[in-house]
Amino acid sequence: MFTVYILKSELKEKYYVGYTSNLEQRIRYHNAGKNISTRHCIPWKIIHFEEYETKKEAWFREKQIKSYKSGQAFKKLIS
C-alpha cells in the first residue's frame, strides 16, 4: 500500500506533496529536518492523504496533484 500525502507547514504558508509506503515514518523524517526541501518550514502536519495499491498509481497521483500548482483543484482538495 502506498500513500500520497499533502503536508502543510505550521510555520509558513507552504505545502509539500509526496508519496510513501510508510506515512508515519515519512512525517517524522520531514519534521526531523532530514529532507532538504522541507527542513526550512518545520513543523509539518498532514492535511490530506490518499491510499493506492501500487507505487505507480501513487506516483501518477502525486504528479497530478503537483500539476494543480495551488489552483482551484488544489484548494478544493485540501479544504
PDB file of N, CA and C in Angstrom:
ATOM      1  N   MET A   1       0.848  -1.176   0.000  1.00  0.00           N
ATOM      2  CA  MET A   1       0.000   0.000   0.000  1.00  0.00           C
ATOM      3  C   MET A   1       0.896   1.242   0.000  1.00  0.00           C
ATOM      4  N   PHE A   2       0.536   2.223  -0.811  1.00  0.00           N
ATOM      5  CA  PHE A   2       1.277   3.474  -0.908  1.00  0.00           C
ATOM      6  C   PHE A   2       0.336   4.635  -0.631  1.00  0.00           C
ATOM      7  N   THR A   3       0.867   5.660  -0.008  1.00  0.00           N
ATOM      8  CA  THR A   3       0.065   6.807   0.389  1.00  0.00           C
ATOM      9  C   THR A   3       0.602   8.069  -0.276  1.00  0.00           C
ATOM     10  N   VAL A   4      -0.287   8.811  -0.917  1.00  0.00           N
ATOM     11  CA  VAL A   4       0.018  10.146  -1.433  1.00  0.00           C
ATOM     12  C   VAL A   4      -0.437  11.098  -0.345  1.00  0.00           C
ATOM     13  N   TYR A   5       0.413  12.067  -0.010  1.00  0.00           N
ATOM     14  CA  TYR A   5       0.088  12.948   1.102  1.00  0.00           C
ATOM     15  C   TYR A   5       0.381  14.404   0.774  1.00  0.00           C
ATOM     16  N   ILE A   6      -0.328  15.277   1.467  1.00  0.00           N
ATOM     17  CA  ILE A   6      -0.067  16.713   1.393  1.00  0.00           C
ATOM     18  C   ILE A   6       0.217  17.180   2.807  1.00  0.00           C
ATOM     19  N   LEU A   7       1.352  17.849   2.963  1.00  0.00           N
ATOM     20  CA  LEU A   7       1.733  18.428   4.240  1.00  0.00           C
ATOM     21  C   LEU A   7       1.573  19.937   4.174  1.00  0.00           C
ATOM     22  N   LYS A   8       1.256  20.527   5.299  1.00  0.00           N
ATOM     23  CA  LYS A   8       1.213  21.986   5.407  1.00  0.00           C
ATOM     24  C   LYS A   8       2.152  22.386   6.532  1.00  0.00           C
ATOM     25  N   SER A   9       2.967  23.392   6.250  1.00  0.00           N
ATOM     26  CA  SER A   9       3.874  23.905   7.265  1.00  0.00           C
ATOM     27  C   SER A   9       3.087  24.659   8.319  1.00  0.00           C
ATOM     28  N   GLU A  10       3.423  24.434   9.571  1.00  0.00           N
ATOM     29  CA  GLU A  10       2.801  25.192  10.652  1.00  0.00           C
ATOM     30  C   GLU A  10       3.538  26.511  10.874  1.00  0.00           C
ATOM     31  N   LEU A  11       4.677  26.685  10.216  1.00  0.00           N
ATOM     32  CA  LEU A  11       5.492  27.889  10.341  1.00  0.00           C
ATOM     33  C   LEU A  11       5.184  28.904   9.237  1.00  0.00           C
ATOM     34  N   LYS A  12       5.045  28.412   8.013  1.00  0.00           N
ATOM     35  CA  LYS A  12       4.820  29.272   6.854  1.00  0.00           C
ATOM     36  C   LYS A  12       3.618  28.749   6.074  1.00  0.00           C
ATOM     37  N   GLU A  13       3.157  29.517   5.125  1.00  0.00           N
ATOM     38  CA  GLU A  13       2.033  29.110   4.273  1.00  0.00           C
ATOM     39  C   GLU A  13       2.586  28.313   3.084  1.00  0.00           C
ATOM     40  N   LYS A  14       3.156  27.150   3.373  1.00  0.00           N
ATOM     41  CA  LYS A  14       3.770  26.283   2.368  1.00  0.00           C
ATOM     42  C   LYS A  14       3.152  24.899   2.434  1.00  0.00           C
ATOM     43  N   TYR A  15       3.140  24.230   1.271  1.00  0.00           N
ATOM     44  CA  TYR A  15       2.622  22.876   1.166  1.00  0.00           C
ATOM     45  C   TYR A  15       3.678  21.984   0.532  1.00  0.00           C
ATOM     46  N   TYR A  16       3.598  20.695   0.832  1.00  0.00           N
ATOM     47  CA  TYR A  16       4.500  19.718   0.243  1.00  0.00           C
ATOM     48  C   TYR A  16       3.676  18.488  -0.133  1.00  0.00           C
ATOM     49  N   VAL A  17       3.881  17.993  -1.345  1.00  0.00           N
ATOM     50  CA  VAL A  17       3.170  16.812  -1.834  1.00  0.00           C
ATOM     51  C   VAL A  17       4.186  15.707  -2.069  1.00  0.00           C
ATOM     52  N   GLY A  18       3.869  14.505  -1.590  1.00  0.00           N
ATOM     53  CA  GLY A  18       4.757  13.371  -1.791  1.00  0.00           C
ATOM     54  C   GLY A  18       4.001  12.065  -1.704  1.00  0.00           C
ATOM     55  N   TYR A  19       4.745  10.960  -1.842  1.00  0.00           N
ATOM     56  CA  TYR A  19       4.140   9.646  -1.644  1.00  0.00           C
ATOM     57  C   TYR A  19       5.129   8.755  -0.914  1.00  0.00           C
ATOM     58  N   THR A  20       4.607   7.754  -0.220  1.00  0.00           N
ATOM     59  CA  THR A  20       5.439   6.892   0.609  1.00  0.00           C
ATOM     60  C   THR A  20       4.735   5.566   0.865  1.00  0.00           C
ATOM     61  N   SER A  21       5.493   4.605   1.333  1.00  0.00           N
ATOM     62  CA  SER A  21       4.887   3.337   1.749  1.00  0.00           C
ATOM     63  C   SER A  21       4.707   3.298   3.262  1.00  0.00           C
ATOM     64  N   ASN A  22       5.216   4.324   3.978  1.00  0.00           N
ATOM     65  CA  ASN A  22       5.075   4.381   5.434  1.00  0.00           C
ATOM     66  C   ASN A  22       4.889   5.841   5.847  1.00  0.00           C
ATOM     67  N   LEU A  23       3.644   6.257   5.975  1.00  0.00           N
ATOM     68  CA  LEU A  23       3.330   7.670   6.221  1.00  0.00           C
ATOM     69  C   LEU A  23       3.853   8.173   7.564  1.00  0.00           C
ATOM     70  N   GLU A  24       3.699   7.401   8.614  1.00  0.00           N
ATOM     71  CA  GLU A  24       4.169   7.846   9.933  1.00  0.00           C
ATOM     72  C   GLU A  24       5.681   8.070   9.937  1.00  0.00           C
ATOM     73  N   GLN A  25       6.406   7.153   9.357  1.00  0.00           N
ATOM     74  CA  GLN A  25       7.864   7.277   9.294  1.00  0.00           C
ATOM     75  C   GLN A  25       8.255   8.489   8.448  1.00  0.00           C
ATOM     76  N   ARG A  26       7.542   8.700   7.359  1.00  0.00           N
ATOM     77  CA  ARG A  26       7.876   9.801   6.455  1.00  0.00           C
ATOM     78  C   ARG A  26       7.640  11.165   7.106  1.00  0.00           C
ATOM     79  N   ILE A  27       6.560  11.322   7.852  1.00  0.00           N
ATOM     80  CA  ILE A  27       6.305  12.611   8.508  1.00  0.00           C
ATOM     81  C   ILE A  27       7.362  12.880   9.569  1.00  0.00           C
ATOM     82  N   ARG A  28       7.796  11.843  10.270  1.00  0.00           N
ATOM     83  CA  ARG A  28       8.886  12.019  11.241  1.00  0.00           C
ATOM     84  C   ARG A  28      10.168  12.455  10.537  1.00  0.00           C
ATOM     85  N   TYR A  29      10.430  11.888   9.378  1.00  0.00           N
ATOM     86  CA  TYR A  29      11.600  12.244   8.572  1.00  0.00           C
ATOM     87  C   TYR A  29      11.549  13.726   8.190  1.00  0.00           C
ATOM     88  N   HIS A  30      10.403  14.186   7.708  1.00  0.00           N
ATOM     89  CA  HIS A  30      10.248  15.601   7.342  1.00  0.00           C
ATOM     90  C   HIS A  30      10.444  16.499   8.563  1.00  0.00           C
ATOM     91  N   ASN A  31       9.812  16.162   9.669  1.00  0.00           N
ATOM     92  CA  ASN A  31       9.879  17.016  10.860  1.00  0.00           C
ATOM     93  C   ASN A  31      11.212  16.940  11.586  1.00  0.00           C
ATOM     94  N   ALA A  32      12.039  15.958  11.262  1.00  0.00           N
ATOM     95  CA  ALA A  32      13.384  15.871  11.831  1.00  0.00           C
ATOM     96  C   ALA A  32      14.382  16.702  11.017  1.00  0.00           C
ATOM     97  N   GLY A  33      13.923  17.295   9.906  1.00  0.00           N
ATOM     98  CA  GLY A  33      14.792  18.129   9.085  1.00  0.00           C
ATOM     99  C   GLY A  33      15.704  17.352   8.164  1.00  0.00           C
ATOM    100  N   LYS A  34      15.365  16.110   7.867  1.00  0.00           N
ATOM    101  CA  LYS A  34      16.220  15.266   7.037  1.00  0.00           C
ATOM    102  C   LYS A  34      15.949  15.406   5.542  1.00  0.00           C
ATOM    103  N   ASN A  35      14.916  16.140   5.183  1.00  0.00           N
ATOM    104  CA  ASN A  35      14.603  16.387   3.777  1.00  0.00           C
ATOM    105  C   ASN A  35      14.992  17.835   3.466  1.00  0.00           C
ATOM    106  N   ILE A  36      15.886  18.013   2.526  1.00  0.00           N
ATOM    107  CA  ILE A  36      16.402  19.354   2.211  1.00  0.00           C
ATOM    108  C   ILE A  36      15.286  20.317   1.810  1.00  0.00           C
ATOM    109  N   SER A  37      14.331  19.846   1.033  1.00  0.00           N
ATOM    110  CA  SER A  37      13.299  20.757   0.534  1.00  0.00           C
ATOM    111  C   SER A  37      12.232  21.107   1.561  1.00  0.00           C
ATOM    112  N   THR A  38      12.195  20.417   2.708  1.00  0.00           N
ATOM    113  CA  THR A  38      11.176  20.731   3.711  1.00  0.00           C
ATOM    114  C   THR A  38      11.743  21.216   5.040  1.00  0.00           C
ATOM    115  N   ARG A  39      13.036  21.146   5.218  1.00  0.00           N
ATOM    116  CA  ARG A  39      13.599  21.465   6.539  1.00  0.00           C
ATOM    117  C   ARG A  39      13.415  22.917   6.963  1.00  0.00           C
ATOM    118  N   HIS A  40      13.276  23.832   6.022  1.00  0.00           N
ATOM    119  CA  HIS A  40      13.144  25.256   6.362  1.00  0.00           C
ATOM    120  C   HIS A  40      11.738  25.638   6.837  1.00  0.00           C
ATOM    121  N   CYS A  41      10.789  24.705   6.797  1.00  0.00           N
ATOM    122  CA  CYS A  41       9.409  25.025   7.183  1.00  0.00           C
ATOM    123  C   CYS A  41       8.869  24.122   8.283  1.00  0.00           C
ATOM    124  N   ILE A  42       9.733  23.503   9.049  1.00  0.00           N
ATOM    125  CA  ILE A  42       9.326  22.611  10.139  1.00  0.00           C
ATOM    126  C   ILE A  42       8.580  23.431  11.192  1.00  0.00           C
ATOM    127  N   PRO A  43       7.548  22.927  11.800  1.00  0.00           N
ATOM    128  CA  PRO A  43       6.975  21.582  11.707  1.00  0.00           C
ATOM    129  C   PRO A  43       5.908  21.483  10.612  1.00  0.00           C
ATOM    130  N   TRP A  44       5.684  20.264  10.143  1.00  0.00           N
ATOM    131  CA  TRP A  44       4.690  19.950   9.127  1.00  0.00           C
ATOM    132  C   TRP A  44       3.563  19.136   9.744  1.00  0.00           C
ATOM    133  N   LYS A  45       2.376  19.297   9.188  1.00  0.00           N
ATOM    134  CA  LYS A  45       1.256  18.446   9.593  1.00  0.00           C
ATOM    135  C   LYS A  45       0.583  17.905   8.338  1.00  0.00           C
ATOM    136  N   ILE A  46       0.033  16.725   8.449  1.00  0.00           N
ATOM    137  CA  ILE A  46      -0.664  16.091   7.331  1.00  0.00           C
ATOM    138  C   ILE A  46      -2.054  16.708   7.223  1.00  0.00           C
ATOM    139  N   ILE A  47      -2.384  17.203   6.025  1.00  0.00           N
ATOM    140  CA  ILE A  47      -3.716  17.777   5.842  1.00  0.00           C
ATOM    141  C   ILE A  47      -4.564  16.967   4.868  1.00  0.00           C
ATOM    142  N   HIS A  48      -3.923  16.055   4.120  1.00  0.00           N
ATOM    143  CA  HIS A  48      -4.663  15.224   3.166  1.00  0.00           C
ATOM    144  C   HIS A  48      -3.824  14.002   2.839  1.00  0.00           C
ATOM    145  N   PHE A  49      -4.489  12.857   2.684  1.00  0.00           N
ATOM    146  CA  PHE A  49      -3.794  11.674   2.186  1.00  0.00           C
ATOM    147  C   PHE A  49      -4.760  10.757   1.468  1.00  0.00           C
ATOM    148  N   GLU A  50      -4.213   9.982   0.530  1.00  0.00           N
ATOM    149  CA  GLU A  50      -4.971   9.017  -0.261  1.00  0.00           C
ATOM    150  C   GLU A  50      -4.123   7.761  -0.368  1.00  0.00           C
ATOM    151  N   GLU A  51      -4.756   6.594  -0.328  1.00  0.00           N
ATOM    152  CA  GLU A  51      -4.018   5.342  -0.400  1.00  0.00           C
ATOM    153  C   GLU A  51      -4.232   4.659  -1.747  1.00  0.00           C
ATOM    154  N   TYR A  52      -3.151   4.019  -2.237  1.00  0.00           N
ATOM    155  CA  TYR A  52      -3.164   3.325  -3.520  1.00  0.00           C
ATOM    156  C   TYR A  52      -2.490   1.973  -3.371  1.00  0.00           C
ATOM    157  N   GLU A  53      -2.905   1.048  -4.190  1.00  0.00           N
ATOM    158  CA  GLU A  53      -2.369  -0.314  -4.141  1.00  0.00           C
ATOM    159  C   GLU A  53      -0.936  -0.397  -4.663  1.00  0.00           C
ATOM    160  N   THR A  54      -0.624   0.376  -5.694  1.00  0.00           N
ATOM    161  CA  THR A  54       0.701   0.254  -6.316  1.00  0.00           C
ATOM    162  C   THR A  54       1.474   1.569  -6.246  1.00  0.00           C
ATOM    163  N   LYS A  55       2.777   1.425  -6.326  1.00  0.00           N
ATOM    164  CA  LYS A  55       3.668   2.581  -6.336  1.00  0.00           C
ATOM    165  C   LYS A  55       3.408   3.442  -7.576  1.00  0.00           C
ATOM    166  N   LYS A  56       3.141   2.789  -8.686  1.00  0.00           N
ATOM    167  CA  LYS A  56       2.889   3.509  -9.936  1.00  0.00           C
ATOM    168  C   LYS A  56       1.640   4.387  -9.831  1.00  0.00           C
ATOM    169  N   GLU A  57       0.559   3.866  -9.243  1.00  0.00           N
ATOM    170  CA  GLU A  57      -0.659   4.653  -9.059  1.00  0.00           C
ATOM    171  C   GLU A  57      -0.386   5.869  -8.167  1.00  0.00           C
ATOM    172  N   ALA A  58       0.343   5.645  -7.087  1.00  0.00           N
ATOM    173  CA  ALA A  58       0.663   6.738  -6.161  1.00  0.00           C
ATOM    174  C   ALA A  58       1.525   7.793  -6.847  1.00  0.00           C
ATOM    175  N   TRP A  59       2.497   7.357  -7.622  1.00  0.00           N
ATOM    176  CA  TRP A  59       3.387   8.273  -8.329  1.00  0.00           C
ATOM    177  C   TRP A  59       2.600   9.141  -9.308  1.00  0.00           C
ATOM    178  N   PHE A  60       1.687   8.513 -10.065  1.00  0.00           N
ATOM    179  CA  PHE A  60       0.871   9.277 -11.010  1.00  0.00           C
ATOM    180  C   PHE A  60      -0.028  10.290 -10.292  1.00  0.00           C
ATOM    181  N   ARG A  61      -0.602   9.881  -9.167  1.00  0.00           N
ATOM    182  CA  ARG A  61      -1.469  10.799  -8.415  1.00  0.00           C
ATOM    183  C   ARG A  61      -0.664  11.963  -7.832  1.00  0.00           C
ATOM    184  N   GLU A  62       0.539  11.677  -7.331  1.00  0.00           N
ATOM    185  CA  GLU A  62       1.403  12.743  -6.827  1.00  0.00           C
ATOM    186  C   GLU A  62       1.682  13.755  -7.934  1.00  0.00           C
ATOM    187  N   LYS A  63       2.020  13.278  -9.109  1.00  0.00           N
ATOM    188  CA  LYS A  63       2.301  14.168 -10.242  1.00  0.00           C
ATOM    189  C   LYS A  63       1.063  14.982 -10.612  1.00  0.00           C
ATOM    190  N   GLN A  64      -0.108  14.353 -10.558  1.00  0.00           N
ATOM    191  CA  GLN A  64      -1.342  15.058 -10.872  1.00  0.00           C
ATOM    192  C   GLN A  64      -1.583  16.194  -9.878  1.00  0.00           C
ATOM    193  N   ILE A  65      -1.439  15.898  -8.606  1.00  0.00           N
ATOM    194  CA  ILE A  65      -1.653  16.931  -7.576  1.00  0.00           C
ATOM    195  C   ILE A  65      -0.637  18.064  -7.738  1.00  0.00           C
ATOM    196  N   LYS A  66       0.613  17.716  -8.009  1.00  0.00           N
ATOM    197  CA  LYS A  66       1.632  18.755  -8.200  1.00  0.00           C
ATOM    198  C   LYS A  66       1.326  19.623  -9.417  1.00  0.00           C
ATOM    199  N   SER A  67       0.672  19.058 -10.412  1.00  0.00           N
ATOM    200  CA  SER A  67       0.339  19.828 -11.620  1.00  0.00           C
ATOM    201  C   SER A  67      -0.744  20.872 -11.356  1.00  0.00           C
ATOM    202  N   TYR A  68      -1.466  20.736 -10.250  1.00  0.00           N
ATOM    203  CA  TYR A  68      -2.512  21.707  -9.909  1.00  0.00           C
ATOM    204  C   TYR A  68      -1.933  23.086  -9.589  1.00  0.00           C
ATOM    205  N   LYS A  69      -0.679  23.134  -9.155  1.00  0.00           N
ATOM    206  CA  LYS A  69       0.033  24.380  -8.885  1.00  0.00           C
ATOM    207  C   LYS A  69      -0.758  25.350  -7.997  1.00  0.00           C
ATOM    208  N   SER A  70      -1.334  24.842  -6.938  1.00  0.00           N
ATOM    209  CA  SER A  70      -2.085  25.644  -5.956  1.00  0.00           C
ATOM    210  C   SER A  70      -3.303  26.344  -6.555  1.00  0.00           C
ATOM    211  N   GLY A  71      -3.809  25.823  -7.672  1.00  0.00           N
ATOM    212  CA  GLY A  71      -5.009  26.391  -8.278  1.00  0.00           C
ATOM    213  C   GLY A  71      -6.270  25.917  -7.575  1.00  0.00           C
ATOM    214  N   GLN A  72      -7.396  26.093  -8.231  1.00  0.00           N
ATOM    215  CA  GLN A  72      -8.688  25.749  -7.640  1.00  0.00           C
ATOM    216  C   GLN A  72      -8.795  24.260  -7.308  1.00  0.00           C
ATOM    217  N   ALA A  73      -8.252  23.399  -8.151  1.00  0.00           N
ATOM    218  CA  ALA A  73      -8.317  21.956  -7.890  1.00  0.00           C
ATOM    219  C   ALA A  73      -7.534  21.620  -6.618  1.00  0.00           C
ATOM    220  N   PHE A  74      -6.399  22.272  -6.421  1.00  0.00           N
ATOM    221  CA  PHE A  74      -5.603  22.024  -5.210  1.00  0.00           C
ATOM    222  C   PHE A  74      -6.344  22.543  -3.969  1.00  0.00           C
ATOM    223  N   LYS A  75      -6.903  23.729  -4.080  1.00  0.00           N
ATOM    224  CA  LYS A  75      -7.637  24.314  -2.952  1.00  0.00           C
ATOM    225  C   LYS A  75      -8.841  23.454  -2.565  1.00  0.00           C
ATOM    226  N   LYS A  76      -9.508  22.903  -3.566  1.00  0.00           N
ATOM    227  CA  LYS A  76     -10.655  22.032  -3.297  1.00  0.00           C
ATOM    228  C   LYS A  76     -10.193  20.751  -2.602  1.00  0.00           C
ATOM    229  N   LEU A  77      -9.066  20.230  -3.014  1.00  0.00           N
ATOM    230  CA  LEU A  77      -8.530  19.005  -2.443  1.00  0.00           C
ATOM    231  C   LEU A  77      -8.167  19.168  -0.971  1.00  0.00           C
ATOM    232  N   ILE A  78      -7.615  20.312  -0.588  1.00  0.00           N
ATOM    233  CA  ILE A  78      -7.159  20.498   0.796  1.00  0.00           C
ATOM    234  C   ILE A  78      -8.221  21.092   1.715  1.00  0.00           C
ATOM    235  N   SER A  79      -9.356  21.476   1.158  1.00  0.00           N
ATOM    236  CA  SER A  79     -10.410  22.060   2.007  1.00  0.00           C
ATOM    237  C   SER A  79     -11.272  20.991   2.649  1.00  0.00           C
TER     238      SER A  79
END
